[in-house]
Tab-separated table of C-alpha atoms in Angstrom:
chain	number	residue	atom	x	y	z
A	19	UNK	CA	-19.302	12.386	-75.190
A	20	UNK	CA	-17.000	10.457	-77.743
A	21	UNK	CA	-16.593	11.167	-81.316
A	22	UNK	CA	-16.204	7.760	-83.712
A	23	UNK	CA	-13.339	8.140	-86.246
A	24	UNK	CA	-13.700	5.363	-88.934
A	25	UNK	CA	-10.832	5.529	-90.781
A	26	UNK	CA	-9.112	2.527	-93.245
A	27	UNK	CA	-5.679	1.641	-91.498
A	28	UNK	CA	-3.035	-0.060	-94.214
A	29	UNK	CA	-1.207	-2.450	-91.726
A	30	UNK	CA	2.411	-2.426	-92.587
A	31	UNK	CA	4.059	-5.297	-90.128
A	32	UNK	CA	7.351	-5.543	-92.813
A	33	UNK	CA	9.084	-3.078	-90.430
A	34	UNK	CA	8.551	-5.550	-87.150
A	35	UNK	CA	12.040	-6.320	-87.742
A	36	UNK	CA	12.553	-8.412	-84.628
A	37	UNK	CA	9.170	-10.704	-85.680
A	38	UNK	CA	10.214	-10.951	-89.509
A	39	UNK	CA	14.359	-11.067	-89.118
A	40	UNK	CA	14.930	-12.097	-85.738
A	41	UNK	CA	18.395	-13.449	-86.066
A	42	UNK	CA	19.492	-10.034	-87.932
A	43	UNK	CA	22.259	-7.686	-86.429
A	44	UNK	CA	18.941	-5.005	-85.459
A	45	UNK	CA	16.899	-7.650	-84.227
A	46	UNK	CA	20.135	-8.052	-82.114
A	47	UNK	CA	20.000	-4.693	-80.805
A	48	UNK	CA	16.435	-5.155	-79.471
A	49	UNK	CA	17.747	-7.967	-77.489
A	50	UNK	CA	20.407	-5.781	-76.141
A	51	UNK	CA	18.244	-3.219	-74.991
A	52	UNK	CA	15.993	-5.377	-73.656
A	53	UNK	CA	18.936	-7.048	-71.711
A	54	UNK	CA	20.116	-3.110	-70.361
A	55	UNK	CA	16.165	-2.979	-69.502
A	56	UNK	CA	15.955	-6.004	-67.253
A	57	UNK	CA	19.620	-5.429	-65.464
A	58	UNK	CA	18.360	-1.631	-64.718
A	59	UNK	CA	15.573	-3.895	-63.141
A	60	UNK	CA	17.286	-5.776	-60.369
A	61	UNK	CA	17.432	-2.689	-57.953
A	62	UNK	CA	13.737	-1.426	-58.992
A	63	UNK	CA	11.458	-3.554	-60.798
A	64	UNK	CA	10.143	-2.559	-63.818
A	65	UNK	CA	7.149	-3.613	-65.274
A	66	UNK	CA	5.858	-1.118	-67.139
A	67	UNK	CA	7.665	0.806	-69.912
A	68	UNK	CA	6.952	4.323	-71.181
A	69	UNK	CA	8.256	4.739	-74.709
A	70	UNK	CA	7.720	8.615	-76.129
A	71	UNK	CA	9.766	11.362	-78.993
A	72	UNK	CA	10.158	14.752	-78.743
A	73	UNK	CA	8.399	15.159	-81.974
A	74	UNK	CA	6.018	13.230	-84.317
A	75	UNK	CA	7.275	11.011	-86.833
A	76	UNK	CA	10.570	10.166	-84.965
A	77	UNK	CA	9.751	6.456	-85.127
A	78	UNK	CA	8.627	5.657	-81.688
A	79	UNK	CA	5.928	3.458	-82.547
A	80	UNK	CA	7.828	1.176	-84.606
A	81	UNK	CA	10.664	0.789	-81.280
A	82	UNK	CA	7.945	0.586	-78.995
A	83	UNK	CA	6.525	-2.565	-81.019
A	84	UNK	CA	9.995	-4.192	-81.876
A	85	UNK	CA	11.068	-4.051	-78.075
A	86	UNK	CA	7.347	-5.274	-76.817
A	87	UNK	CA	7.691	-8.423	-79.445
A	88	UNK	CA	11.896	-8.742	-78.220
A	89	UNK	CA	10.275	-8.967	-74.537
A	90	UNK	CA	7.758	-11.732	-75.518
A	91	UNK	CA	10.879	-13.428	-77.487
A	92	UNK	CA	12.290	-13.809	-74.335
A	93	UNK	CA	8.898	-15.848	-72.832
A	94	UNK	CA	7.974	-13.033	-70.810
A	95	UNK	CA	4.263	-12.120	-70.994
A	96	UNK	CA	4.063	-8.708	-72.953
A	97	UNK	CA	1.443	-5.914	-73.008
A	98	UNK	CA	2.013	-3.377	-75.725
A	99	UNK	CA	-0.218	-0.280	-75.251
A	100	UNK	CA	-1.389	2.120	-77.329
A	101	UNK	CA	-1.612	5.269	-75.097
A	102	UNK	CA	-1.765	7.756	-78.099
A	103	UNK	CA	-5.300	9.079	-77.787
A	104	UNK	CA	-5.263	11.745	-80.081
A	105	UNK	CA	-3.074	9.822	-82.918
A	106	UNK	CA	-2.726	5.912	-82.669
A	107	UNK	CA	0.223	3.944	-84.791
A	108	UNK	CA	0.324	0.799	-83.337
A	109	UNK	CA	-2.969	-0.588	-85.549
A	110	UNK	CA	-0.305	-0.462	-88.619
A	111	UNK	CA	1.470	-2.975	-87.243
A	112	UNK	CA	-0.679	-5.359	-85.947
A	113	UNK	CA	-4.120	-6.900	-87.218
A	114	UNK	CA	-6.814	-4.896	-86.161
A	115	UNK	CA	-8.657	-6.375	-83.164
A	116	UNK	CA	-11.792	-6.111	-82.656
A	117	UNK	CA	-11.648	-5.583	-78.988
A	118	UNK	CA	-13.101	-2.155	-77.599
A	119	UNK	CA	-9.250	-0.861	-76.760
A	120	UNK	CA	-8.359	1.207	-73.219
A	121	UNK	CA	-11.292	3.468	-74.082
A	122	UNK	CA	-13.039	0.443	-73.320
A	123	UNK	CA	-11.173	-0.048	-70.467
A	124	UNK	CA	-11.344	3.929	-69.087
A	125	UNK	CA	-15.563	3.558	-69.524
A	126	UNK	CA	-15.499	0.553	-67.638
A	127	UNK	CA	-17.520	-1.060	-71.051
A	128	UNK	CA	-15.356	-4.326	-71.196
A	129	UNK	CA	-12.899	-6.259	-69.045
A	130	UNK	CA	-8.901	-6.685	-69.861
A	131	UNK	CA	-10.409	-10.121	-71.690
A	132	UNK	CA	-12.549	-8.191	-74.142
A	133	UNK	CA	-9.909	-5.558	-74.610
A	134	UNK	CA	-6.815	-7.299	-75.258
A	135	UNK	CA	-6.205	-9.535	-78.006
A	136	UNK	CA	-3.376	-11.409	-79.315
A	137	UNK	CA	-0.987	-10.795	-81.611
A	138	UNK	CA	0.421	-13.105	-84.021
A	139	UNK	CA	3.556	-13.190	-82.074
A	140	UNK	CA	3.868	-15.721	-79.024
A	141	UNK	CA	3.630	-14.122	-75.751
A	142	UNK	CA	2.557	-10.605	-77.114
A	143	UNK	CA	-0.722	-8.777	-76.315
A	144	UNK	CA	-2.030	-5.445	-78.000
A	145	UNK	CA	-4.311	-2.949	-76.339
A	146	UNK	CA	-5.053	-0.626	-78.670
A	147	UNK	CA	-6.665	2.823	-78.293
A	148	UNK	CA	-10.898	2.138	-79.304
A	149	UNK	CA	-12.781	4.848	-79.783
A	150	UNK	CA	-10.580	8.458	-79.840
A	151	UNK	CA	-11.669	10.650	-77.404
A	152	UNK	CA	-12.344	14.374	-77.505
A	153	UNK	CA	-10.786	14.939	-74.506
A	154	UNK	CA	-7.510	13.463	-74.126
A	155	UNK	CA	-5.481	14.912	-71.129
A	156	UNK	CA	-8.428	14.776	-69.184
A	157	UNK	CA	-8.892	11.082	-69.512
A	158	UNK	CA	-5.100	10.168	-69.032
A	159	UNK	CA	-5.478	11.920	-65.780
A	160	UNK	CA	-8.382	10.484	-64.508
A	161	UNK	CA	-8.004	7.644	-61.423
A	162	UNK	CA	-9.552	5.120	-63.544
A	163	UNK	CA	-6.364	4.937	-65.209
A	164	UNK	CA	-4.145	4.336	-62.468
A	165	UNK	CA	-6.358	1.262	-61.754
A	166	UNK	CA	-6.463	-0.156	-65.256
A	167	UNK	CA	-2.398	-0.161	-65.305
A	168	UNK	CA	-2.285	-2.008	-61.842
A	169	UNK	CA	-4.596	-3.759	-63.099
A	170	UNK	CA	-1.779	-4.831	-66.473
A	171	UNK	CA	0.869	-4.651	-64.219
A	172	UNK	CA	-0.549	-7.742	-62.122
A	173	UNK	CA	-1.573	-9.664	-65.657
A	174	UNK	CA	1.601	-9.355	-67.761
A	175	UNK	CA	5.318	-9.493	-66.966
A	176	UNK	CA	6.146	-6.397	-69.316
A	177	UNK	CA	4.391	-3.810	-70.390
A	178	UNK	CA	4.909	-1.397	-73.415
A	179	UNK	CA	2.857	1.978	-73.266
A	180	UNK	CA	3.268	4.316	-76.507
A	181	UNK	CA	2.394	7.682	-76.148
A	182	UNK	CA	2.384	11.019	-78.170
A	183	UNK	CA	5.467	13.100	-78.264
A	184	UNK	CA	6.069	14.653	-74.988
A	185	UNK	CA	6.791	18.076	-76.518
A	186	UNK	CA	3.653	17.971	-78.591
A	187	UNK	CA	1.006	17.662	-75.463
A	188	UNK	CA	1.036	16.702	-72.051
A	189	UNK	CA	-0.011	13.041	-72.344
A	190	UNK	CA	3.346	11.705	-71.953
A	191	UNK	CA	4.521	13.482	-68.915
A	192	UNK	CA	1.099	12.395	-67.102
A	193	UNK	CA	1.504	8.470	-68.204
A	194	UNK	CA	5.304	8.780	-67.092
A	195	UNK	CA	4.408	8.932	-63.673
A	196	UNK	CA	2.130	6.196	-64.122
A	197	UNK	CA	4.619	3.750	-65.652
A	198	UNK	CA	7.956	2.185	-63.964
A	199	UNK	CA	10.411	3.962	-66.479
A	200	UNK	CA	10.719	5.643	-69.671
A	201	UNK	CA	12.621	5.984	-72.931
A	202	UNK	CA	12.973	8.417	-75.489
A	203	UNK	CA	13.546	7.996	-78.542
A	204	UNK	CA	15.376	10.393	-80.796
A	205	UNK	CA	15.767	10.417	-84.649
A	206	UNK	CA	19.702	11.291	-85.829
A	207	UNK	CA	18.575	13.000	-88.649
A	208	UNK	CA	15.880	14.708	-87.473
A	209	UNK	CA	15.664	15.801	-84.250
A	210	UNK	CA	16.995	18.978	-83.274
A	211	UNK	CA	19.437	18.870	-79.971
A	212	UNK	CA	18.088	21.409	-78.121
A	213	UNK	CA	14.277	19.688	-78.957
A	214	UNK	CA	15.806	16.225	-77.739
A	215	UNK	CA	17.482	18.182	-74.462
A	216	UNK	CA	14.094	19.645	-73.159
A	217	UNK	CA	12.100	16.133	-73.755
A	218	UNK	CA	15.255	14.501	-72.156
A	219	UNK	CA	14.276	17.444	-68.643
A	220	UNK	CA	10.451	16.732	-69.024
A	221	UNK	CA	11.346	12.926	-68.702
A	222	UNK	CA	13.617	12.959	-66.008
A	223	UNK	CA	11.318	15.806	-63.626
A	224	UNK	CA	7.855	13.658	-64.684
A	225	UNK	CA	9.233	9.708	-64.675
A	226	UNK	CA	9.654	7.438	-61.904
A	227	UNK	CA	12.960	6.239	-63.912
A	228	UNK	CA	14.102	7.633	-66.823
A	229	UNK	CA	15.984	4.822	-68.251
A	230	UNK	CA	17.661	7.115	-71.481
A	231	UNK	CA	17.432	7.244	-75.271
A	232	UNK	CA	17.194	5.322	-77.878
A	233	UNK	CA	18.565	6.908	-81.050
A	234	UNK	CA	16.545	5.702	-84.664
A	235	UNK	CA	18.012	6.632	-88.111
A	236	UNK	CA	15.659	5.829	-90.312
A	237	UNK	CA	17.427	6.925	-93.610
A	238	UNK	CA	20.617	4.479	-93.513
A	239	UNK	CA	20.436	1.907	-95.809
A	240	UNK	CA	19.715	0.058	-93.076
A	241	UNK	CA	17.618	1.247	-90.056
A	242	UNK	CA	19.375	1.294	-87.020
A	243	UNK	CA	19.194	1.856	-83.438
A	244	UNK	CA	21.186	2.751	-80.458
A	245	UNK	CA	20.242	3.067	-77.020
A	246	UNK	CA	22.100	5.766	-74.627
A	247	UNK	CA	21.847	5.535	-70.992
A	248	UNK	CA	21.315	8.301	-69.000
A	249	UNK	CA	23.848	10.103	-67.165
């Protein structure tokens, strides 16, 4: 049983930094990262990206769309996912397809072609959620997933999956063994250490790879990132 939830999304794409500004210093930093991403990649491939917080409102949408559209910069074929069943972000970003979304995917209701569409950015895909269900974690869990992402995983060259904040439900931990690696992303300003030390140890028992953090301030004049291995 699925529950429709209609709601008016304002999309926002000013803050797609590496799309608007791409020769600026933070649009720089993408490219970086995404450099660290694809060295970390000549021992183990990785194809598929996990991108999660320790808490809501930490800004991992925003990195997980920035690094998907630095990917596709770089000619490489790029899925970003919306895994966040319960609150999805990535629709303020983007224009809103009309495709039916990984719900549509998980009910077997549409193929990757009628779920997918593409994004105003060369190279870069968008799967958004669909429909919301009422039971999340249930869903996530289910073997149908694990067929739709080999599925991606033999269709695009990178793919970006952004999912709730770990500490906030289970979701995350159950996609991260799903996906090839993970990062976490952690707000300066915001995120409290010993919050940002047990999502670190959920990562790093749950992932494949955890890859490390990428640290957002948001209130600097400027926004800006950093990325932090892990030790």
């Amino acid at each position: 049983m699925m529950r429709r939830k209609v709601k008016k999304v304002q999309r926002d794409d000013r803050k797609l930094i590496v799309q608007n500004k791409p020769l600026s210093p933070l649009s720089e930093q993408f490219r970086m990262l995404v450099e660290n991403i694809e060295l970390m990649s000549i021992d183990k491939k990785i194809k598929s990206l996990l991108v999660t917080s320790a808490d809501p409102s930490s800004g991992k949408s925003l990195i997980s769309s920035n690094l998907a559209i630095a990917f596709a910069q770089k000619g490489k074929k790029t899925l970003l996912v919306d895994a966040d069943l319960r609150k999805p972000t990535i629709q303020k970003y983007f224009r809103n397809g009309v495709n039916l979304g990984l719900m549509g995917l998980i009910k077997k209701e549409s193929d990757l072609h009628g779920a997918i569409f593409e994004s105003e950015s060369p190279n870069l895909y968008i799967l958004q959620t669909g429909i919301i269900p009422i039971n999340p974690a249930s869903i996530l869990a289910s073997d149908r997933l694990k067929e739709i992402f080999a599925e991606l995983e033999a269709a695009f060259d990178y793919i970006i999956v952004d999912t709730p904040p770990i500490l906030a439900v289970a979701d995350a931990q159950v996609l991260s063994g799903m996906t090839d690696a993970s990062l976490l992303v952690i707000r300066n300003d915001y995120t409290v250490t010993e919050r940002a030390r047990k999502a670190s140890q959920r990562l790093e028992q749950s992932s494949r790879l955890f890859l490390g953090a990428v640290f957002n301030n948001q209130k600097q004049k400027e926004d800006h990132y950093y990325y932090k291995e892990r030790n």
